[in-house]
Structures are given as structure tokens and as C-alpha cells.
mmCIF file with all atom_site columns, C-alpha atoms in Angstrom:
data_model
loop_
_atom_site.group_PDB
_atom_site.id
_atom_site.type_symbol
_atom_site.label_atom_id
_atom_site.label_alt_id
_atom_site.label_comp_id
_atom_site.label_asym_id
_atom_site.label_entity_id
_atom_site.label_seq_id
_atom_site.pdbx_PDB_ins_code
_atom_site.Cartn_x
_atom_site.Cartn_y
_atom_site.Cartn_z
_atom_site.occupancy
_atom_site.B_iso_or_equiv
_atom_site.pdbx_formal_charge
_atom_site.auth_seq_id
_atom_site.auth_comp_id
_atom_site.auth_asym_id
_atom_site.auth_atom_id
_atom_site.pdbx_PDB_model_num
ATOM 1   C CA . UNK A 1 1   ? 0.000   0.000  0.000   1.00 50.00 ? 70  UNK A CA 1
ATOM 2   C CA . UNK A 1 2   ? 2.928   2.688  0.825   1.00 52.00 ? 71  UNK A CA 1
ATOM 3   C CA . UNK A 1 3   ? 4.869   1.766  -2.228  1.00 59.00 ? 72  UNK A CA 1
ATOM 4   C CA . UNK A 1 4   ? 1.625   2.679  -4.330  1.00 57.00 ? 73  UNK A CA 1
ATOM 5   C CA . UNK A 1 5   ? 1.474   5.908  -2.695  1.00 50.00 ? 74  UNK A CA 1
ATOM 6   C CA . UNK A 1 6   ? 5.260   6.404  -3.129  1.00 57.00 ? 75  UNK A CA 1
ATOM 7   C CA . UNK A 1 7   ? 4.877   5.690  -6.997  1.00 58.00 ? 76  UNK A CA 1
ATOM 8   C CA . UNK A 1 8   ? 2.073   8.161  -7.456  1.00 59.00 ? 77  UNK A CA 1
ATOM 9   C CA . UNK A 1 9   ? 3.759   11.157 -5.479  1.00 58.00 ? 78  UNK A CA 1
ATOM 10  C CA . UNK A 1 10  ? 7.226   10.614 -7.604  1.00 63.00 ? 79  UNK A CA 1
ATOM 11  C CA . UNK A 1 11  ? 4.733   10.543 -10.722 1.00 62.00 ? 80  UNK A CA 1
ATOM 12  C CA . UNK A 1 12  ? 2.723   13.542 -9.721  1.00 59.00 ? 81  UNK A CA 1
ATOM 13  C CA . UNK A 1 13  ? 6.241   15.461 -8.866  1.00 61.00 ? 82  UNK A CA 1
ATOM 14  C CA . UNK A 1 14  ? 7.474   14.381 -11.931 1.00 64.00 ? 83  UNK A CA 1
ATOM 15  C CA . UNK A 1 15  ? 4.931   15.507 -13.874 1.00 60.00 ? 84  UNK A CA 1
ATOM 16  C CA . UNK A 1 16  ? 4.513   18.683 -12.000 1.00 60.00 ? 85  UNK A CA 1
ATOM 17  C CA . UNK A 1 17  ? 8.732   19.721 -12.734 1.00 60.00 ? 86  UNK A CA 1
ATOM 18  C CA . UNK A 1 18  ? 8.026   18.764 -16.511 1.00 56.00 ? 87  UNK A CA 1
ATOM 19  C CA . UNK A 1 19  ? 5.409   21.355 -16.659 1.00 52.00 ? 88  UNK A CA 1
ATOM 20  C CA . UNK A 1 20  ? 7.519   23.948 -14.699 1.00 54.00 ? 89  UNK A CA 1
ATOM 21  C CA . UNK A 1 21  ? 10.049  23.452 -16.778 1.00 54.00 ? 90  UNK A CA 1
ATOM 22  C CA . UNK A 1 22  ? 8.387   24.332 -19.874 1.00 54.00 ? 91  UNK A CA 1
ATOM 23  C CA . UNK A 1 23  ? 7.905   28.146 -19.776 1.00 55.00 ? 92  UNK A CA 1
ATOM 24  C CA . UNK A 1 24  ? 11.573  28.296 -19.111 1.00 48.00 ? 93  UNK A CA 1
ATOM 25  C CA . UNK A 1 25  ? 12.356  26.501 -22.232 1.00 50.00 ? 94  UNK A CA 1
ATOM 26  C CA . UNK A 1 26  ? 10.379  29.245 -24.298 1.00 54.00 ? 95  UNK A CA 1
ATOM 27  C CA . UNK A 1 27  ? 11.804  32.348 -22.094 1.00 47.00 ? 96  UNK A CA 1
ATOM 28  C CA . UNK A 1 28  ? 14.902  30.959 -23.495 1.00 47.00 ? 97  UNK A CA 1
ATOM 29  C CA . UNK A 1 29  ? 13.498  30.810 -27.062 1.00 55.00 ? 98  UNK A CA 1
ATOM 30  C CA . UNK A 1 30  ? 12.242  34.544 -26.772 1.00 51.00 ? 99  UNK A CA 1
ATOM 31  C CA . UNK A 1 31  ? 16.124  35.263 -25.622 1.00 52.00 ? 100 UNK A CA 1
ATOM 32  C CA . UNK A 1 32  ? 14.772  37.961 -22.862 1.00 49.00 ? 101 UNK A CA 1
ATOM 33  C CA . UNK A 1 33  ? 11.793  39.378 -24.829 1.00 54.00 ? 102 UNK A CA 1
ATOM 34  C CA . UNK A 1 34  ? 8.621   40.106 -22.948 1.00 62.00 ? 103 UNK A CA 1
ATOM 35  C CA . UNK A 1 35  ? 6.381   36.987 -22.905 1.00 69.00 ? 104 UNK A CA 1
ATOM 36  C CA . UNK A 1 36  ? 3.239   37.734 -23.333 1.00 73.00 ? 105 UNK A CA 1
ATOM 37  C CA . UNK A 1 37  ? 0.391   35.167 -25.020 1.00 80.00 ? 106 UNK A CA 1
ATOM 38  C CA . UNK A 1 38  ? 0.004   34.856 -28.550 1.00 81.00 ? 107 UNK A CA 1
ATOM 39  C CA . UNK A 1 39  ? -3.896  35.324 -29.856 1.00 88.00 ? 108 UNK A CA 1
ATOM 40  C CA . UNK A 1 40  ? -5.250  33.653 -32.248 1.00 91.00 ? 109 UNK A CA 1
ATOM 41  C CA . UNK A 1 41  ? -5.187  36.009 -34.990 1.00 94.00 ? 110 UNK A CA 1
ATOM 42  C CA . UNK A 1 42  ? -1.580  36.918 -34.304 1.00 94.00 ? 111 UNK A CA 1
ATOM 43  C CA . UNK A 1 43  ? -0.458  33.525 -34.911 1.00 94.00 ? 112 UNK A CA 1
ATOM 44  C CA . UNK A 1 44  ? -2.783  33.051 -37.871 1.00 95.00 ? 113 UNK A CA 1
ATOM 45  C CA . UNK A 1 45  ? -0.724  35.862 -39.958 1.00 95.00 ? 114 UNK A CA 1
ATOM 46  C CA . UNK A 1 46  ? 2.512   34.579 -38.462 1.00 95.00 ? 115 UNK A CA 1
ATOM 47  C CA . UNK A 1 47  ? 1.834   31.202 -40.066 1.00 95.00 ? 116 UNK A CA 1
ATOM 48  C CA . UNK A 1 48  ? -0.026  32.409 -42.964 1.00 95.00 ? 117 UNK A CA 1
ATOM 49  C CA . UNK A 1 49  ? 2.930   34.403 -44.025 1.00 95.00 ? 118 UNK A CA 1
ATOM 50  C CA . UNK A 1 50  ? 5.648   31.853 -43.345 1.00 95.00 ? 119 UNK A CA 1
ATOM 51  C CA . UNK A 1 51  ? 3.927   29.454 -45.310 1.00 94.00 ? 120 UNK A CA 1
ATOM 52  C CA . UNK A 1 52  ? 4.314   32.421 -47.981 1.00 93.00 ? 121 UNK A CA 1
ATOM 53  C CA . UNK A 1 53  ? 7.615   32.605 -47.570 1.00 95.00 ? 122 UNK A CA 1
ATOM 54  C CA . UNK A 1 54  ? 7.826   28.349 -47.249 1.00 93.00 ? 123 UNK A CA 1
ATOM 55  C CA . UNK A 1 55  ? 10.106  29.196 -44.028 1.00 94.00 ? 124 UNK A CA 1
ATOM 56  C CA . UNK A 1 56  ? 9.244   25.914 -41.820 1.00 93.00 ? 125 UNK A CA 1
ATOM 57  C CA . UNK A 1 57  ? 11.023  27.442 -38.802 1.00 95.00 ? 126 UNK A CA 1
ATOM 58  C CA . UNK A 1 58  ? 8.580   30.298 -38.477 1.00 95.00 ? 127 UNK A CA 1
ATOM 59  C CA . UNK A 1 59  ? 5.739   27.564 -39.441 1.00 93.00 ? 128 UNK A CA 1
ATOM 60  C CA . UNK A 1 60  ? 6.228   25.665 -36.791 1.00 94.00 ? 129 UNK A CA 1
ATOM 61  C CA . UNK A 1 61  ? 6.867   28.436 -34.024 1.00 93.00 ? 130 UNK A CA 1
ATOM 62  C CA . UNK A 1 62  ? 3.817   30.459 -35.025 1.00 93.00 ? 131 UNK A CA 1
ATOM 63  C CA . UNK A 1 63  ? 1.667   27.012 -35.193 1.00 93.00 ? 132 UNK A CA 1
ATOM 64  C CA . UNK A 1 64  ? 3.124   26.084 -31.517 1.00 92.00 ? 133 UNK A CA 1
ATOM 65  C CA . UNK A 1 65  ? 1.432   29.671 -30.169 1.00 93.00 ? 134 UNK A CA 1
ATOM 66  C CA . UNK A 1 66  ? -2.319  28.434 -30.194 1.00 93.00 ? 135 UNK A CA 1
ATOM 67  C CA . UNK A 1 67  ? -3.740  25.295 -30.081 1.00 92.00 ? 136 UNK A CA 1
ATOM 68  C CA . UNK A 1 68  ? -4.474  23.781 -33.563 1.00 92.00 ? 137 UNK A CA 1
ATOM 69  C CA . UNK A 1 69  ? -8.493  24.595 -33.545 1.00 93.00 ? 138 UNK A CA 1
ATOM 70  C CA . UNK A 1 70  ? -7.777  27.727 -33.208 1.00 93.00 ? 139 UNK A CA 1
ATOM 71  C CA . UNK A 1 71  ? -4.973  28.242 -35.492 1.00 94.00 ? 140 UNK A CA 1
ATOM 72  C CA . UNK A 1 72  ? -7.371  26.840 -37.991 1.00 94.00 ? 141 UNK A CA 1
ATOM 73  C CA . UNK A 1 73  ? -10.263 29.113 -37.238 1.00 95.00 ? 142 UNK A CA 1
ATOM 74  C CA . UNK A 1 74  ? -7.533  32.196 -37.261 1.00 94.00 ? 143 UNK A CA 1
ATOM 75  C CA . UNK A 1 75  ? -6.267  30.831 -40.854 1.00 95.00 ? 144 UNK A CA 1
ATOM 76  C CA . UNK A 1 76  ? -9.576  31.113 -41.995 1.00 95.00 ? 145 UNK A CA 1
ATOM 77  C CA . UNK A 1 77  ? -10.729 34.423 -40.591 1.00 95.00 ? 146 UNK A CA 1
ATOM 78  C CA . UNK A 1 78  ? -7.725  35.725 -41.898 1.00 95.00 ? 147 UNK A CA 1
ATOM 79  C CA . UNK A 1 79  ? -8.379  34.511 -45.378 1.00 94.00 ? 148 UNK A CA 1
ATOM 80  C CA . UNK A 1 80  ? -11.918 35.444 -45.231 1.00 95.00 ? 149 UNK A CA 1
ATOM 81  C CA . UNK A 1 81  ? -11.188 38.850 -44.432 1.00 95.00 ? 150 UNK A CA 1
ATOM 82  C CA . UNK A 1 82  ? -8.691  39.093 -47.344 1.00 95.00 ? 151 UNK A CA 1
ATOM 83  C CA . UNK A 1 83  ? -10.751 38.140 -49.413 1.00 95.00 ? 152 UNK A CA 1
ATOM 84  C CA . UNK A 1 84  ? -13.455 40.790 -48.740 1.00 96.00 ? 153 UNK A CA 1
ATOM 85  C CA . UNK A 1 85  ? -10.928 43.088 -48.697 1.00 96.00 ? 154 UNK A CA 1
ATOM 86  C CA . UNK A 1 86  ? -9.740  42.025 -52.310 1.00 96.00 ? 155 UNK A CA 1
ATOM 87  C CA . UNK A 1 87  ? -13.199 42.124 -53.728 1.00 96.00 ? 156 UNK A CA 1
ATOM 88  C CA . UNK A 1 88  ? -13.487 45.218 -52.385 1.00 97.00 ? 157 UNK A CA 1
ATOM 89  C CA . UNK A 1 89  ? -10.454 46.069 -54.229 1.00 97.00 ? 158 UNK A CA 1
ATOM 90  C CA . UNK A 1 90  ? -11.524 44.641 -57.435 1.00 96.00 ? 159 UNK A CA 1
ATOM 91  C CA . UNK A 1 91  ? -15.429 45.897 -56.846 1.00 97.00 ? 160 UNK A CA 1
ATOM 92  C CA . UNK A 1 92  ? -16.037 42.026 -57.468 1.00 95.00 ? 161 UNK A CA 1
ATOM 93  C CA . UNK A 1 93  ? -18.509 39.364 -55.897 1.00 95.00 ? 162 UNK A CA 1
ATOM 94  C CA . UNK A 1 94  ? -15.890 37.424 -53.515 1.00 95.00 ? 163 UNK A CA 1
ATOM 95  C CA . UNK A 1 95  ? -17.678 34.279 -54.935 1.00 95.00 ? 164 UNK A CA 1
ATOM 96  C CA . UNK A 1 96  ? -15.698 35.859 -58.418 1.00 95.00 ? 165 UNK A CA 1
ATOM 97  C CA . UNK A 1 97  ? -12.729 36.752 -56.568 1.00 94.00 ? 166 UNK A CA 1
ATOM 98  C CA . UNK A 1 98  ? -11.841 33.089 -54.758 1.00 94.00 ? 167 UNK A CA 1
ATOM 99  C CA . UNK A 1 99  ? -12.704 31.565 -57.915 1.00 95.00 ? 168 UNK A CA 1
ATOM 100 C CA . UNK A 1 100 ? -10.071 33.609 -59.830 1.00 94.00 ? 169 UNK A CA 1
ATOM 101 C CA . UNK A 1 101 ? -7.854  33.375 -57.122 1.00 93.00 ? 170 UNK A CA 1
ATOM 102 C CA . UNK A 1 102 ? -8.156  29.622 -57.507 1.00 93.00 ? 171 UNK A CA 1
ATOM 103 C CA . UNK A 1 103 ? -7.853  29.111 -61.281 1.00 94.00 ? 172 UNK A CA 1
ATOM 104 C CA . UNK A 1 104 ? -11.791 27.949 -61.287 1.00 93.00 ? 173 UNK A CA 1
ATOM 105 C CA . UNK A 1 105 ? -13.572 29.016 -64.526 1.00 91.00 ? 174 UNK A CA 1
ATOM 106 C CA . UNK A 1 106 ? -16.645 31.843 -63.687 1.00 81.00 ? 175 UNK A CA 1
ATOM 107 C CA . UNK A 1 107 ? -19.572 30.112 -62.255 1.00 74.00 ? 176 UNK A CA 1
#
């Protein structure tokens, strides 16, 4: 019975010092910036523009700021908005616009 309760408190510290450890590991990444939390939309153009730019480094920080719902939501806010904005732009439909943007003959 003590060895059982032994086992779980070195698991639970364990566990517990893992987790501490973590936001030391990204201070270090920032190299002494302020840390502060991403939102969603922040790391949405982050990711959207290194996948522009096909630099996986930046991909894979910016992707590691939200959880991947949300990312995914972000992505497609972001490319939502765009779009209105470039049918605004063009004083197109943005039906006309994504299907241009696409390659997809005029519906």
C-alpha cells in the first residue's frame, strides 16, 4: 500500500517539474523578450505568411502559439477577411474573386 502511494507522489512530482520546466524553455526561445500570449489572430498571420515565404522554422513556431483549432479558425478568418478586402479592391462578388484566385472558370 505505501509503495503505491510512493509511486504516485514521484509521478505527480514528476509531472509537475516537466510542466515547470516548460515556460523556461520558451523564455529561453524569446532570448529575454517580454512573454506575453500569442492570440489567435496573431499567430494566424505569423503562419499564414511563413507558409508564404515556405520558411518551416517560423511555421512551426507560429503554429506552436495556439492550439491547432484555433490556429485553424484564425487561418480562416484571416483569409476570409482578405478576401473581402480584395473584392473590395476589385469591386467584385468574392464568390468571383476566390474563384479567380483559384484558377476555377466563372460560375
Amino acid at each position: 500500500m505505501l509503495g503505491r502511494v510512493r509511486k504516485s507522489w514521484s509521478t505527480w512530482r514528476r509531472r509537475t517539474a516537466r510542466r515547470e520546466e516548460r515556460p523556461v524553455q520558451e523564455t529561453r526561445r524569446t532570448q529575454g523578450a517580454e512573454r506575453r500570449p500569442h492570440n489567435l489572430f496573431e499567430a494566424a498571420a505569423a503562419y499564414v505568411a511563413a507558409c508564404v515565404e515556405d520558411d518551416q522554422e517560423r511555421i512551426e513556431e507560429a503554429a506552436g502559439w495556439v492550439e491547432p483549432g484555433a490556429l485553424v479558425f484564425g487561418v480562416n478568418e484571416l483569409a476570409c477577411r482578405a478576401l473581402i478586402a480584395l473584392a473590395r479592391e476589385r469591386d467584385e462578388s468574392p464568390r468571383v474573386v476566390a474563384r479567380s484566385l483559384l484558377g476555377l472558370p466563372a460560375a
